[in-house]
Coordinates of C-alpha atoms and ligand atoms in Angstrom, one line a residue:
M1 CA -20.9 -34.3 1.8
S2 CA -20.6 -30.3 2.5
T3 CA -23.7 -28.8 2.6
K4 CA -22.3 -25.0 2.7
T5 CA -23.9 -22.4 0.8
S6 CA -21.7 -20.5 -1.8
T7 CA -22.7 -17.3 -3.2
H8 CA -21.3 -16.2 -6.7
E9 CA -21.7 -13.1 -8.8
F10 CA -22.8 -13.8 -12.2
Q11 CA -20.1 -12.9 -15.0
A12 CA -20.4 -9.4 -16.2
E13 CA -22.0 -10.5 -19.9
T14 CA -24.5 -12.6 -18.2
K15 CA -25.7 -9.7 -15.8
Q16 CA -26.1 -7.8 -19.2
V17 CA -28.1 -10.5 -20.7
L18 CA -30.0 -10.8 -17.5
D19 CA -30.5 -7.2 -17.2
I20 CA -32.2 -7.1 -20.9
V21 CA -34.2 -10.1 -20.7
V22 CA -35.9 -9.4 -17.2
N23 CA -36.4 -5.6 -18.0
S24 CA -37.9 -6.2 -21.8
L25 CA -41.4 -5.3 -22.5
Y26 CA -41.1 -8.3 -24.7
K27 CA -44.5 -9.9 -24.9
D28 CA -44.3 -13.5 -25.6
K29 CA -43.1 -14.3 -22.1
E30 CA -44.2 -17.7 -22.8
I31 CA -41.4 -18.6 -24.8
F32 CA -39.4 -19.4 -21.2
V33 CA -41.3 -22.6 -21.5
R34 CA -39.9 -23.7 -24.7
E35 CA -36.4 -22.7 -23.7
L36 CA -36.3 -25.1 -20.5
I37 CA -38.2 -27.9 -22.5
S38 CA -35.5 -27.6 -25.4
N39 CA -32.9 -27.6 -22.1
A40 CA -34.3 -30.9 -20.8
S41 CA -34.5 -32.3 -24.1
D42 CA -30.5 -31.6 -24.8
A43 CA -29.8 -33.3 -21.4
L44 CA -31.7 -36.3 -22.3
E45 CA -30.0 -36.5 -25.8
K46 CA -27.0 -36.1 -24.1
L47 CA -27.7 -38.9 -21.6
R48 CA -29.0 -41.3 -24.4
R49 CA -25.8 -40.8 -26.4
I50 CA -23.8 -41.4 -23.0
Q51 CA -25.2 -44.5 -22.7
L52 CA -23.9 -46.0 -26.0
T53 CA -20.7 -45.9 -24.3
E54 CA -20.7 -45.7 -20.7
K55 CA -21.6 -48.4 -18.5
E56 CA -21.6 -46.9 -15.0
I57 CA -24.5 -44.4 -15.1
A58 CA -26.4 -43.1 -12.0
D59 CA -29.8 -44.1 -11.8
D60 CA -29.6 -46.2 -15.3
N61 CA -33.2 -47.1 -14.8
L62 CA -34.9 -43.7 -15.1
A63 CA -36.8 -43.4 -18.2
L64 CA -36.1 -40.6 -20.4
E65 CA -38.6 -38.2 -19.8
I66 CA -39.6 -34.6 -19.1
S67 CA -42.4 -34.4 -16.3
V68 CA -43.7 -30.9 -15.9
S69 CA -45.8 -30.1 -13.0
T70 CA -48.2 -27.1 -12.1
D71 CA -49.2 -25.8 -8.7
D72 CA -51.2 -22.4 -9.0
T73 CA -51.9 -22.5 -5.1
S74 CA -48.4 -21.8 -4.7
N75 CA -47.8 -20.0 -7.9
Q76 CA -45.2 -22.6 -9.0
I77 CA -44.0 -24.7 -11.7
T78 CA -41.5 -27.4 -11.9
I79 CA -39.6 -29.1 -14.8
Q80 CA -37.8 -32.5 -14.5
D81 CA -35.7 -34.2 -16.6
F82 CA -33.3 -37.3 -16.0
G83 CA -30.9 -36.1 -18.3
V84 CA -27.3 -35.6 -17.7
G85 CA -27.4 -33.2 -14.8
M86 CA -24.8 -31.2 -13.8
N87 CA -21.9 -31.0 -10.9
N88 CA -20.7 -27.9 -9.2
D89 CA -18.3 -27.1 -11.6
E90 CA -20.9 -27.0 -14.5
L91 CA -23.6 -25.0 -12.6
V92 CA -21.0 -22.2 -12.4
E93 CA -19.8 -22.6 -15.9
N94 CA -23.3 -23.2 -17.3
L95 CA -25.8 -21.3 -15.7
G96 CA -23.4 -18.3 -14.5
T97 CA -21.7 -17.8 -17.7
I98 CA -22.8 -17.3 -21.1
A99 CA -20.0 -19.5 -23.0
H100 CA -22.9 -21.5 -24.3
S101 CA -24.6 -21.0 -27.6
G102 CA -27.8 -19.3 -27.4
S103 CA -27.2 -16.3 -24.9
K104 CA -23.7 -15.8 -26.7
D105 CA -25.5 -15.5 -29.9
F106 CA -27.8 -12.9 -28.7
M107 CA -25.0 -11.1 -27.4
E108 CA -23.0 -11.0 -30.7
A109 CA -26.7 -9.6 -32.2
L110 CA -26.9 -7.0 -29.7
K111 CA -23.3 -5.8 -30.5
T112 CA -23.7 -6.1 -33.9
D113 CA -27.1 -5.0 -34.5
G114 CA -29.5 -2.0 -33.8
E115 CA -32.4 -4.2 -34.1
K116 CA -34.8 -4.0 -30.9
N117 CA -34.0 -6.2 -28.3
D118 CA -37.6 -7.8 -27.8
A119 CA -37.1 -9.0 -31.6
L120 CA -33.8 -10.3 -30.4
I121 CA -35.1 -11.8 -27.4
G122 CA -37.6 -14.1 -29.7
K123 CA -35.1 -14.6 -32.2
F124 CA -32.6 -16.3 -29.5
G125 CA -34.8 -17.0 -26.3
V126 CA -31.6 -16.3 -24.6
G127 CA -32.0 -19.9 -23.1
F128 CA -32.2 -20.6 -19.5
Y129 CA -32.4 -17.0 -18.5
S130 CA -35.4 -16.3 -20.1
V131 CA -37.3 -18.1 -17.1
F132 CA -36.2 -14.5 -15.2
M133 CA -38.7 -12.6 -17.2
V134 CA -41.7 -14.4 -15.2
A135 CA -39.8 -15.8 -11.9
E136 CA -39.1 -14.2 -8.7
K137 CA -36.8 -17.0 -7.9
V138 CA -35.7 -20.1 -9.5
Q139 CA -34.1 -23.6 -8.0
A140 CA -32.2 -25.9 -9.9
Y141 CA -32.0 -29.3 -8.4
T142 CA -29.7 -31.2 -10.4
R143 CA -27.5 -34.5 -9.9
S144 CA -24.6 -35.5 -12.5
W145 CA -25.0 -38.6 -14.4
K146 CA -21.7 -39.8 -13.0
K147 CA -22.2 -42.5 -10.4
D148 CA -19.9 -41.0 -7.5
G149 CA -21.6 -37.5 -8.1
D150 CA -23.6 -35.3 -5.2
G151 CA -26.5 -33.4 -5.6
Y152 CA -26.7 -29.6 -5.7
C153 CA -29.1 -26.9 -5.2
W154 CA -28.7 -23.5 -7.5
E155 CA -30.7 -20.9 -6.7
S156 CA -31.4 -17.2 -7.9
D157 CA -33.7 -14.5 -8.3
G158 CA -31.9 -13.4 -11.6
S159 CA -30.5 -10.2 -10.2
G160 CA -26.7 -10.0 -9.4
S161 CA -25.9 -13.6 -7.9
Y162 CA -26.5 -17.0 -6.9
T163 CA -26.0 -19.7 -4.5
I164 CA -25.1 -23.4 -4.5
E165 CA -25.3 -25.7 -1.9
G166 CA -25.2 -29.5 -1.7
A167 CA -28.8 -31.4 -1.6
E168 CA -29.1 -34.8 -0.7
G169 CA -30.9 -37.3 -2.3
Q170 CA -30.9 -36.3 -5.7
R171 CA -32.1 -38.4 -8.6
R172 CA -29.9 -38.0 -11.9
G173 CA -30.7 -34.9 -14.1
T174 CA -32.3 -31.8 -13.3
K175 CA -35.7 -30.3 -11.8
L176 CA -36.3 -26.2 -12.1
V177 CA -38.6 -25.2 -9.2
I178 CA -40.0 -22.0 -10.4
K179 CA -41.7 -19.4 -8.2
L180 CA -43.6 -17.2 -10.4
K181 CA -43.9 -13.3 -10.0
D182 CA -47.5 -12.5 -9.2
D183 CA -48.1 -10.9 -12.8
F184 CA -47.4 -14.2 -14.5
S185 CA -49.4 -16.9 -12.1
E186 CA -51.0 -17.8 -15.6
F187 CA -48.3 -19.7 -16.2
A188 CA -49.2 -22.1 -13.1
K189 CA -52.2 -22.9 -14.8
E190 CA -52.2 -26.4 -16.3
D191 CA -54.5 -25.4 -19.3
R192 CA -52.2 -22.7 -20.4
I193 CA -48.9 -25.0 -19.8
K194 CA -50.5 -27.8 -21.8
E195 CA -51.2 -25.2 -24.7
I196 CA -47.5 -23.7 -24.8
I197 CA -46.1 -27.1 -24.8
K198 CA -48.2 -28.5 -27.4
K199 CA -47.3 -25.2 -29.5
Y200 CA -43.3 -25.3 -29.2
S201 CA -42.8 -28.9 -28.3
A202 CA -44.4 -30.8 -30.5
F203 CA -41.0 -32.2 -32.5
V204 CA -39.2 -33.0 -28.6
Q205 CA -37.6 -36.4 -28.8
F206 CA -38.9 -37.6 -25.8
P207 CA -42.2 -38.1 -23.7
V208 CA -43.2 -34.7 -22.2
S209 CA -46.1 -34.7 -19.5
V210 CA -48.3 -32.2 -17.5
N211 CA -49.2 -33.3 -14.2
G212 CA -48.7 -37.0 -15.4
E213 CA -50.5 -36.7 -18.7
K214 CA -48.5 -37.2 -21.7
V215 CA -48.7 -34.1 -24.2
N216 CA -46.9 -34.9 -27.0
T217 CA -46.2 -38.0 -29.4
V218 CA -42.8 -38.3 -30.2
D219 CA -42.1 -38.2 -34.2
A220 CA -39.5 -38.3 -36.4
I221 CA -41.0 -36.3 -39.4
W222 CA -37.6 -37.0 -41.5
M223 CA -38.3 -40.7 -41.5
R224 CA -41.9 -40.6 -42.4
S225 CA -43.5 -40.7 -46.3
K226 CA -43.2 -37.6 -47.9
K227 CA -47.0 -38.2 -49.1
E228 CA -48.0 -38.3 -45.6
I229 CA -46.6 -35.2 -44.6
K230 CA -48.8 -31.5 -44.7
D231 CA -46.7 -28.7 -45.6
E232 CA -48.0 -27.3 -42.0
E233 CA -45.9 -30.2 -40.2
Y234 CA -42.9 -29.1 -42.2
E235 CA -43.6 -25.8 -41.6
E236 CA -43.7 -26.3 -37.6
F237 CA -40.9 -29.0 -37.8
Y238 CA -38.5 -26.1 -39.5
K239 CA -39.5 -23.6 -36.7
F240 CA -38.8 -25.6 -33.9
Q241 CA -35.6 -27.4 -34.9
S242 CA -33.8 -24.4 -36.1
N243 CA -35.4 -21.7 -33.5
E244 CA -36.9 -19.5 -36.2
Y245 CA -40.2 -17.6 -36.2
E246 CA -41.1 -17.8 -39.8
G247 CA -41.2 -20.9 -42.2
P248 CA -38.4 -21.7 -44.8
L249 CA -38.1 -20.7 -48.0
M250 CA -37.5 -24.2 -49.7
R251 CA -37.3 -27.8 -48.2
M252 CA -35.8 -30.6 -49.8
H253 CA -37.0 -34.1 -48.0
F254 CA -34.7 -37.0 -49.4
S255 CA -34.6 -40.5 -48.8
A256 CA -31.6 -42.7 -50.6
D257 CA -30.7 -46.6 -50.1
A258 CA -27.5 -46.7 -51.9
P259 CA -24.6 -45.9 -51.7
L260 CA -25.6 -44.8 -48.1
E261 CA -28.7 -45.2 -46.1
I262 CA -29.6 -41.7 -45.9
N263 CA -33.2 -39.8 -44.7
S264 CA -32.7 -36.0 -44.6
L265 CA -35.0 -33.1 -44.4
L266 CA -33.1 -29.9 -45.2
F267 CA -34.3 -26.3 -45.4
V268 CA -33.4 -22.9 -46.7
P269 CA -34.2 -20.0 -44.3
K270 CA -35.8 -17.2 -46.0
R271 CA -33.1 -14.6 -44.5
N272 CA -29.5 -14.9 -44.7
M273 CA -28.2 -13.5 -41.6
E274 CA -24.9 -13.2 -42.7
K275 CA -25.9 -11.0 -45.4
M276 CA -27.5 -8.7 -42.8
G277 CA -23.9 -8.5 -41.5
M278 CA -25.2 -10.1 -37.8
F279 CA -22.5 -13.0 -37.9
R280 CA -21.5 -15.9 -39.6
N281 CA -23.9 -18.7 -40.2
E282 CA -22.9 -22.1 -38.7
N283 CA -24.0 -25.3 -40.2
K284 CA -26.7 -26.4 -38.1
V285 CA -28.4 -29.4 -39.7
A286 CA -28.2 -32.2 -37.0
L287 CA -26.9 -35.6 -37.4
H288 CA -29.0 -38.6 -36.3
C289 CA -28.4 -42.4 -36.7
R290 CA -32.1 -44.2 -36.7
K291 CA -33.8 -40.8 -34.6
V292 CA -30.8 -40.7 -32.4
L293 CA -29.1 -37.5 -32.4
I294 CA -25.3 -38.3 -32.8
D295 CA -24.2 -34.4 -32.9
S296 CA -26.6 -31.1 -33.3
E297 CA -23.9 -29.0 -35.4
P298 CA -21.7 -31.7 -36.8
K299 CA -18.5 -30.3 -38.8
G300 CA -17.6 -31.5 -42.2
L301 CA -21.3 -32.8 -43.1
F302 CA -21.6 -29.9 -45.6
P303 CA -19.4 -27.9 -47.3
E304 CA -18.8 -24.3 -45.8
W305 CA -20.7 -22.3 -48.7
L306 CA -23.7 -24.2 -47.8
R307 CA -23.5 -23.3 -44.1
F308 CA -27.0 -21.7 -44.4
L309 CA -28.8 -24.9 -44.2
R310 CA -31.0 -26.3 -41.6
G311 CA -32.6 -29.6 -40.7
V312 CA -31.8 -33.0 -40.3
V313 CA -29.8 -35.8 -41.9
D314 CA -30.3 -39.6 -40.5
S315 CA -28.2 -42.3 -41.6
S316 CA -28.1 -45.8 -40.5
D317 CA -24.7 -46.3 -41.3
I318 CA -23.3 -44.3 -38.9
P319 CA -21.9 -46.2 -36.0
L320 CA -23.9 -45.4 -32.7
N321 CA -21.0 -45.6 -30.3
V322 CA -18.8 -43.3 -32.7
S323 CA -17.5 -40.1 -30.6
R324 CA -17.8 -37.0 -32.2
E325 CA -14.2 -36.2 -32.6
S326 CA -13.4 -39.4 -34.7
M327 CA -16.8 -38.8 -36.5
Q328 CA -15.8 -35.6 -37.6
D329 CA -12.9 -36.7 -39.7
S330 CA -14.4 -40.1 -41.1
E331 CA -14.9 -41.2 -44.3
L332 CA -18.4 -41.9 -44.1
L333 CA -18.5 -38.1 -43.3
R334 CA -17.3 -37.4 -46.3
K335 CA -19.5 -39.6 -48.2
L336 CA -22.5 -38.2 -46.9
N337 CA -21.6 -34.7 -47.6
Q338 CA -20.4 -35.5 -51.2
V339 CA -24.2 -37.4 -51.7
L340 CA -25.9 -34.5 -50.0
T341 CA -24.3 -31.9 -51.7
K342 CA -24.8 -33.1 -55.3
R343 CA -28.4 -33.8 -54.6
F344 CA -28.9 -30.6 -52.9
L345 CA -27.3 -28.7 -55.9
R346 CA -29.7 -31.1 -58.1
F347 CA -32.6 -29.8 -56.3
L348 CA -31.5 -26.1 -56.5
N349 CA -31.1 -26.3 -60.4
E350 CA -34.7 -28.0 -60.5
Q351 CA -36.0 -25.4 -58.5
S352 CA -34.4 -22.6 -60.9
Q353 CA -36.6 -24.6 -63.6
K354 CA -39.9 -25.3 -62.0
E355 CA -40.2 -22.3 -59.4
E356 CA -38.2 -19.8 -60.9
E357 CA -39.4 -17.0 -58.9
K358 CA -38.2 -18.8 -55.7
F359 CA -35.1 -19.6 -56.6
L360 CA -34.4 -15.6 -57.6
E361 CA -35.5 -15.0 -53.9
F362 CA -33.3 -17.8 -52.8
W363 CA -30.4 -16.0 -55.2
N364 CA -31.1 -12.8 -53.9
E365 CA -30.5 -14.1 -50.2
F366 CA -27.9 -16.7 -50.8
G367 CA -26.1 -15.6 -54.1
N368 CA -23.1 -14.7 -52.3
L369 CA -22.7 -18.1 -51.1
V370 CA -23.2 -19.8 -54.4
K371 CA -20.5 -17.4 -55.9
E372 CA -18.2 -18.1 -53.0
G373 CA -18.4 -22.0 -53.7
A374 CA -18.2 -21.5 -57.5
A375 CA -14.8 -19.8 -56.6
T376 CA -13.4 -22.1 -54.0
D377 CA -14.8 -25.6 -54.5
F378 CA -13.8 -27.3 -57.5
T379 CA -15.6 -30.4 -56.8
Y380 CA -19.0 -28.7 -57.5
K381 CA -17.7 -26.1 -59.9
E382 CA -20.2 -26.6 -62.9
D383 CA -23.1 -27.6 -60.8
L384 CA -22.6 -24.4 -59.1
A385 CA -21.7 -22.4 -62.1
K386 CA -24.9 -23.6 -63.6
L387 CA -26.7 -21.8 -61.0
L388 CA -24.7 -18.1 -61.0
R389 CA -27.2 -15.4 -62.5
F390 CA -26.2 -12.2 -63.7
E391 CA -27.4 -9.2 -65.8
S392 CA -27.0 -9.2 -69.4
T393 CA -27.1 -7.2 -72.5
A394 CA -29.8 -9.2 -73.9
L395 CA -31.9 -9.0 -71.2
D396 CA -33.8 -5.7 -69.7
A397 CA -32.2 -3.9 -66.4
G398 CA -33.1 -6.3 -63.1
K399 CA -33.7 -9.4 -65.2
L400 CA -30.9 -12.2 -64.8
T401 CA -29.5 -14.7 -66.5
G402 CA -27.4 -17.8 -66.3
F403 CA -24.7 -19.6 -68.5
D404 CA -26.7 -22.0 -69.8
N405 CA -29.4 -19.6 -71.3
Y406 CA -26.5 -17.5 -72.4
I407 CA -25.2 -20.3 -74.4
D408 CA -28.4 -21.2 -75.9
R409 CA -28.5 -17.9 -77.3
M410 CA -25.0 -17.6 -78.6
A411 CA -24.7 -17.6 -82.4
S412 CA -22.8 -20.7 -84.1
D413 CA -19.8 -18.7 -84.8
Q414 CA -19.5 -17.1 -81.4
K415 CA -16.4 -19.2 -79.4
E416 CA -16.6 -17.8 -76.0
I417 CA -19.0 -16.3 -72.9
L418 CA -18.5 -12.5 -72.6
F419 CA -18.5 -10.4 -69.8
L420 CA -17.6 -6.5 -68.3
F421 CA -17.3 -5.8 -64.7
G422 CA -18.1 -2.2 -64.1
K423 CA -19.9 -0.4 -60.9
S424 CA -23.1 -0.2 -62.5
R425 CA -25.1 -1.7 -65.6
E426 CA -25.1 2.3 -66.7
S427 CA -21.6 2.8 -66.1
I428 CA -20.5 -0.5 -68.2
E429 CA -23.1 0.9 -71.0
S430 CA -21.3 4.1 -71.4
G431 CA -18.1 2.5 -71.7
P432 CA -15.9 1.9 -74.8
Y433 CA -16.4 -1.8 -74.8
L434 CA -19.9 -2.4 -75.1
E435 CA -20.5 -0.6 -78.8
A436 CA -18.5 -2.6 -80.9
L437 CA -19.7 -6.1 -79.2
K438 CA -23.6 -4.7 -79.5
A439 CA -22.8 -3.9 -83.4
R440 CA -21.5 -7.4 -83.9
G441 CA -24.3 -8.7 -81.9
L442 CA -22.8 -10.6 -79.1
E443 CA -24.3 -10.8 -75.8
V444 CA -22.1 -9.6 -72.8
L445 CA -22.9 -10.8 -69.5
L446 CA -22.7 -7.3 -66.9
L447 CA -21.2 -8.0 -63.5
T448 CA -21.1 -5.3 -61.2
E449 CA -20.3 -6.6 -57.9
P450 CA -16.7 -6.9 -57.1
V451 CA -16.6 -10.6 -56.5
D452 CA -18.1 -11.5 -59.7
E453 CA -14.7 -11.3 -61.5
Y454 CA -13.3 -13.2 -59.1
V455 CA -15.7 -15.7 -59.7
M456 CA -15.2 -15.4 -63.4
Q457 CA -11.4 -15.8 -62.8
S458 CA -11.7 -18.9 -60.8
I459 CA -14.2 -20.7 -63.3
R460 CA -12.8 -20.0 -66.5
E461 CA -15.2 -21.8 -68.7
Y462 CA -18.2 -23.3 -68.5
K463 CA -19.3 -26.8 -70.6
E464 CA -16.1 -26.1 -72.4
T465 CA -17.0 -22.6 -73.3
K466 CA -14.5 -20.1 -72.3
I467 CA -15.4 -17.3 -70.0
I468 CA -13.6 -13.9 -71.0
S469 CA -13.6 -10.6 -70.0
A470 CA -14.6 -8.4 -73.5
D471 CA -11.9 -6.0 -72.7
S472 CA -9.4 -8.9 -72.8
E473 CA -6.8 -9.1 -75.5
E474 CA -7.9 -12.3 -76.3
L475 CA -10.9 -11.5 -77.7
K476 CA -10.8 -11.5 -81.7
L477 CA -13.4 -9.3 -83.2
E478 CA -14.4 -9.6 -87.1
K479 CA -13.9 -6.2 -89.1
L480 CA -17.2 -4.7 -89.4
D481 CA -19.0 -4.4 -93.3
Q482 CA -19.9 -0.7 -92.6
E483 CA -16.9 0.9 -91.7
K484 CA -16.3 3.6 -93.9
E485 CA -12.9 3.9 -95.3
G486 CA -13.1 7.5 -96.3
D487 CA -13.5 9.3 -93.1
S488 CA -10.6 7.2 -91.5
L489 CA -7.0 8.9 -90.9
N490 CA -4.6 7.7 -93.8
K491 CA -2.9 4.4 -93.5
K492 CA 0.6 6.3 -93.4
D493 CA -0.7 8.7 -90.5
T494 CA -2.1 6.0 -88.7
K495 CA 1.0 4.0 -88.5
S496 CA 2.9 7.1 -87.4
I497 CA 0.6 8.3 -84.6
C498 CA 0.4 5.0 -83.5
K499 CA 4.7 4.9 -83.3
W500 CA 4.3 8.5 -81.8
L501 CA 1.8 7.4 -78.9
K502 CA 4.0 4.4 -78.2
D503 CA 7.4 6.7 -77.8
T504 CA 5.4 9.3 -75.7
L505 CA 3.4 6.9 -73.7
K506 CA 6.2 4.6 -73.0
E507 CA 6.3 1.6 -70.6
K508 CA 2.5 2.9 -69.5
V509 CA 1.4 0.9 -72.8
S510 CA 2.7 -2.4 -74.6
E511 CA 1.5 -1.8 -77.6
V512 CA -0.5 0.8 -79.7
E513 CA -2.7 -0.1 -82.5
V514 CA -5.8 0.3 -84.4
G515 CA -8.9 -1.2 -82.5
E516 CA -11.5 -2.9 -84.4
R517 CA -13.9 -2.7 -81.4
L518 CA -13.8 0.8 -81.4
I519 CA -16.6 2.8 -83.0
D520 CA -17.8 5.7 -81.1
S521 CA -15.0 6.2 -78.7
P522 CA -11.2 7.6 -79.8
V523 CA -9.3 5.2 -77.4
C524 CA -9.9 1.9 -75.4
V525 CA -7.4 -0.2 -73.6
V526 CA -7.4 -3.8 -73.5
G527 CA -5.8 -6.3 -71.5
G528 CA -3.7 -9.2 -71.8
E529 CA -4.1 -12.5 -70.0
G530 CA -2.5 -13.6 -66.7
M531 CA -1.5 -11.2 -63.6
G532 CA -0.9 -7.8 -65.6
G533 CA -4.1 -8.5 -67.5
A534 CA -7.2 -6.1 -66.9
S535 CA -9.4 -8.5 -65.1
A536 CA -6.5 -9.8 -62.8
R537 CA -5.7 -6.4 -62.0
R538 CA -8.9 -5.6 -60.9
V539 CA -9.6 -8.6 -58.7
M540 CA -6.2 -8.3 -57.2
K541 CA -7.1 -4.3 -56.4
M542 CA -10.0 -5.5 -54.7
M543 CA -8.3 -7.8 -52.5
Q544 CA -6.9 -6.0 -49.7
G545 CA -2.9 -5.4 -49.3
M546 CA -2.5 -7.4 -52.8
E547 CA -2.0 -4.0 -54.7
A548 CA 1.6 -3.5 -53.9
A549 CA 2.4 -6.9 -55.1
M550 CA 1.0 -5.9 -58.2
P551 CA 3.1 -6.2 -61.7
A552 CA 2.8 -2.8 -63.7
P553 CA -0.2 -3.0 -65.8
S554 CA 0.5 -4.7 -69.2
V555 CA -2.5 -2.7 -71.3
K556 CA -2.5 -2.3 -75.0
L557 CA -3.8 0.8 -76.2
L558 CA -6.3 0.7 -79.2
I559 CA -7.3 3.7 -81.3
N560 CA -9.6 5.0 -83.7
P561 CA -8.7 6.5 -86.9
F562 CA -12.3 7.2 -87.5
N563 CA -12.2 9.4 -84.6
T564 CA -12.0 13.2 -85.0
I565 CA -10.4 13.3 -81.9
I566 CA -7.5 11.2 -83.2
Q567 CA -7.6 12.8 -86.3
G568 CA -6.8 15.8 -84.6
L569 CA -4.2 14.6 -82.7
S570 CA -2.4 13.6 -85.6
E571 CA -2.3 17.1 -86.7
L572 CA -1.3 18.6 -83.1
V573 CA 1.7 16.3 -83.0
K574 CA 3.5 18.5 -86.3
S575 CA 2.6 22.0 -84.4
D576 CA 2.5 21.8 -81.0
E577 CA 4.2 18.6 -79.8
S578 CA 4.1 19.3 -76.2
T579 CA 0.2 20.0 -75.9
A580 CA -0.6 16.9 -77.9
Q581 CA 1.6 14.9 -75.4
L582 CA -0.9 16.1 -72.7
V583 CA -3.7 15.4 -74.8
A584 CA -2.3 11.6 -75.3
H585 CA -1.9 11.0 -71.4
Q586 CA -4.9 12.0 -71.0
L587 CA -6.3 9.8 -73.5
L588 CA -4.7 6.9 -72.0
D589 CA -6.0 7.8 -68.7
N590 CA -9.6 8.1 -69.9
A591 CA -9.3 4.7 -71.4
M592 CA -7.9 3.1 -67.8
A593 CA -10.7 5.1 -66.1
S594 CA -13.1 3.5 -68.3
A595 CA -12.0 0.0 -67.7
N596 CA -11.5 0.7 -64.0
L597 CA -8.2 0.7 -64.0
M598 CA -7.1 3.9 -62.8
D599 CA -5.2 3.5 -59.7
D600 CA -4.4 7.0 -58.5
P601 CA -6.3 9.9 -60.0
R602 CA -3.7 12.5 -58.9
E603 CA -1.6 12.4 -61.4
M604 CA -4.3 12.9 -63.9
I605 CA -6.0 15.6 -62.1
A606 CA -2.7 17.6 -62.4
R607 CA -1.9 16.9 -65.5
S608 CA -5.7 18.2 -66.5
Y609 CA -5.2 21.1 -65.0
E610 CA -1.9 21.8 -67.3
A611 CA -4.2 21.0 -70.4
L612 CA -6.4 23.5 -68.9
E613 CA -4.1 26.4 -68.4
K614 CA -2.9 25.8 -71.9
I615 CA -6.3 26.4 -73.1
T616 CA -7.2 29.2 -71.4
S617 CA -4.2 31.0 -71.5
K618 CA -3.9 30.9 -75.4
N619 CA -7.2 32.8 -75.6
K620 CA -6.0 35.4 -72.9
Ligands
ADP701 P1 -27.9 -23.3 -24.5 O1 -29.1 -24.4 -24.4 O2 -28.0 -22.8 -25.6 O3 -26.5 -23.7 -24.5 P2 -29.5 -21.9 -22.1 O4 -28.8 -21.0 -21.4 O5 -30.3 -22.5 -22.4 O6 -28.3 -22.1 -23.5 O7 -28.7 -23.1 -21.2 C1 -27.3 -22.9 -20.7 C2 -26.2 -24.5 -20.3 O8 -26.8 -24.9 -19.0 C3 -26.9 -25.3 -21.4 O9 -25.9 -25.4 -22.4 C4 -26.3 -26.9 -20.4 O10 -25.1 -27.0 -20.2 C5 -27.0 -26.4 -19.1 N1 -28.2 -26.6 -18.8 C6 -29.4 -26.2 -19.0 N2 -30.2 -26.9 -18.7 C7 -30.0 -27.9 -18.2 C8 -30.6 -29.3 -18.0 N3 -31.9 -29.2 -17.7 N4 -29.5 -30.4 -17.6 C9 -28.6 -30.2 -17.7 N5 -28.2 -29.1 -18.3 C10 -28.6 -28.0 -18.3
MG702 MG1 -31.0 -23.8 -24.4

């Protein structure tokens, strides 16, 4: 074989990562041990899977173990695994570029976030390169598991380049020889390394030894009985498995025998990184079969909207020798998905009753993903709708309620669940719609996030009760007893002002009529159902690019004959019709704005100047 040395430059992005890592003042240098042990463990895990399907494996008798040795006279440590190893191309690809997960996430986070680099290094570990925080030179001796492969030695000081040369007599797997910088000789001490490994690597699924002495107990916590596991153990496992620095918000440890054999341990993180605008969560619930890792990021194990979940699912029903690709579209995965999703939604609902505060914390972080599910995944529509929370006129500002509690509070003759959308609670409260509903004792859910109305439109009903916007024409309100006939415009004038308004506003409104729902305000609009309806229009406005496709609004104008402006207008029509027309248009604009349906205020502004001019010139 060739023992020629080749020199390579690190890829530009890699250099950037290396530069940040090496020059950072990050305190917890010790995390490099965790990163290297976890890489060794990954390599063994990969080998274990390959052993299931391949017969021709180099050094097939070698145990799946990780051996660490320290030497404080030469200021050196070595970490050896008998895992998959790497060939020449893989060395270039894996250690020379950052196509791999850890460092790539790190780069993404750097791009999108102003968070301090130190915190980011802690969060992502940045994998293999973290060794250069403490090393002046690293050699990776490695040989691929493939029988006809050669051995290589990769070497670098972490500055700009690395070399690869042939190395004779290598066994399968990878041996890292790390020459420490003088300042970091502590890591060449046996006790220090043992302490670090115990801290970070308690859950590695392979035996780890330091200078020949075993330091961990291999333990699949998810297979054990709940009763025997302490909270701290769960927490440590979570931190280890999802590479987190803080404990989880919630956990669900669940076992079943039928219809599938499942042992699963699921966690909800404390924070939703997506909400912070960092990047999109990816499903990171690892799939195991009888403790053997099948896939650490299986696609399709959970619905998209549960992409924040972390943890482990173990099922002995999975055939061990299945390939990842065929696993991904298997019937079995779909079944697992169904059982687990149902069970997890039930768990969330139980939490909302037993531990409301915690549930609200969850809602605060992950509510948007629940909404995403409710709006898009009809299989779990009812279970998801059950979890939705909104502010309500029945509760103080800041307090939240769900559909079940709303229904409990409904009077026997109330037919629909009502909601109103607006920019804030205050803006809904000051609009024209709430007054009549309040007067009739009807509770209204107050929606303030643009996506909320879309969610309501998708769900449409809950437990056979329709959910409708309170500005929808569909809502029929009873006449109130206390309305005083005397202060109203008379029947004849009311009829003619309605007709005049329709003639004046033309196709801008579908109809003009007396509104039972008005108490103080002079006018309001209500929308019909379907694409032209008010609620649908707001949803379409929210979606970019949909505005052009929007049909003309089909709103009905309701007028309040008890209101003095309407009464005044009825007179004005007779004396000064052109001013009356200005008033009519302005009234419609105000009503549209109150309903969040004002598409373009420019026309309104121009007209209101015209009105002001009329008023001011009269007094000249
Ligand atoms: P990550 O582990 O997140 O992929 P790392 O920077 O830790 O990122 O590792 C980069 C890549 O180098 C790994 O994905 C793997 O392919 C390879 N690698 C690292 N250590 C080993 C090892 N001990 N044996 C085999 N391959 C390894
Ligand atoms: Mg790694």
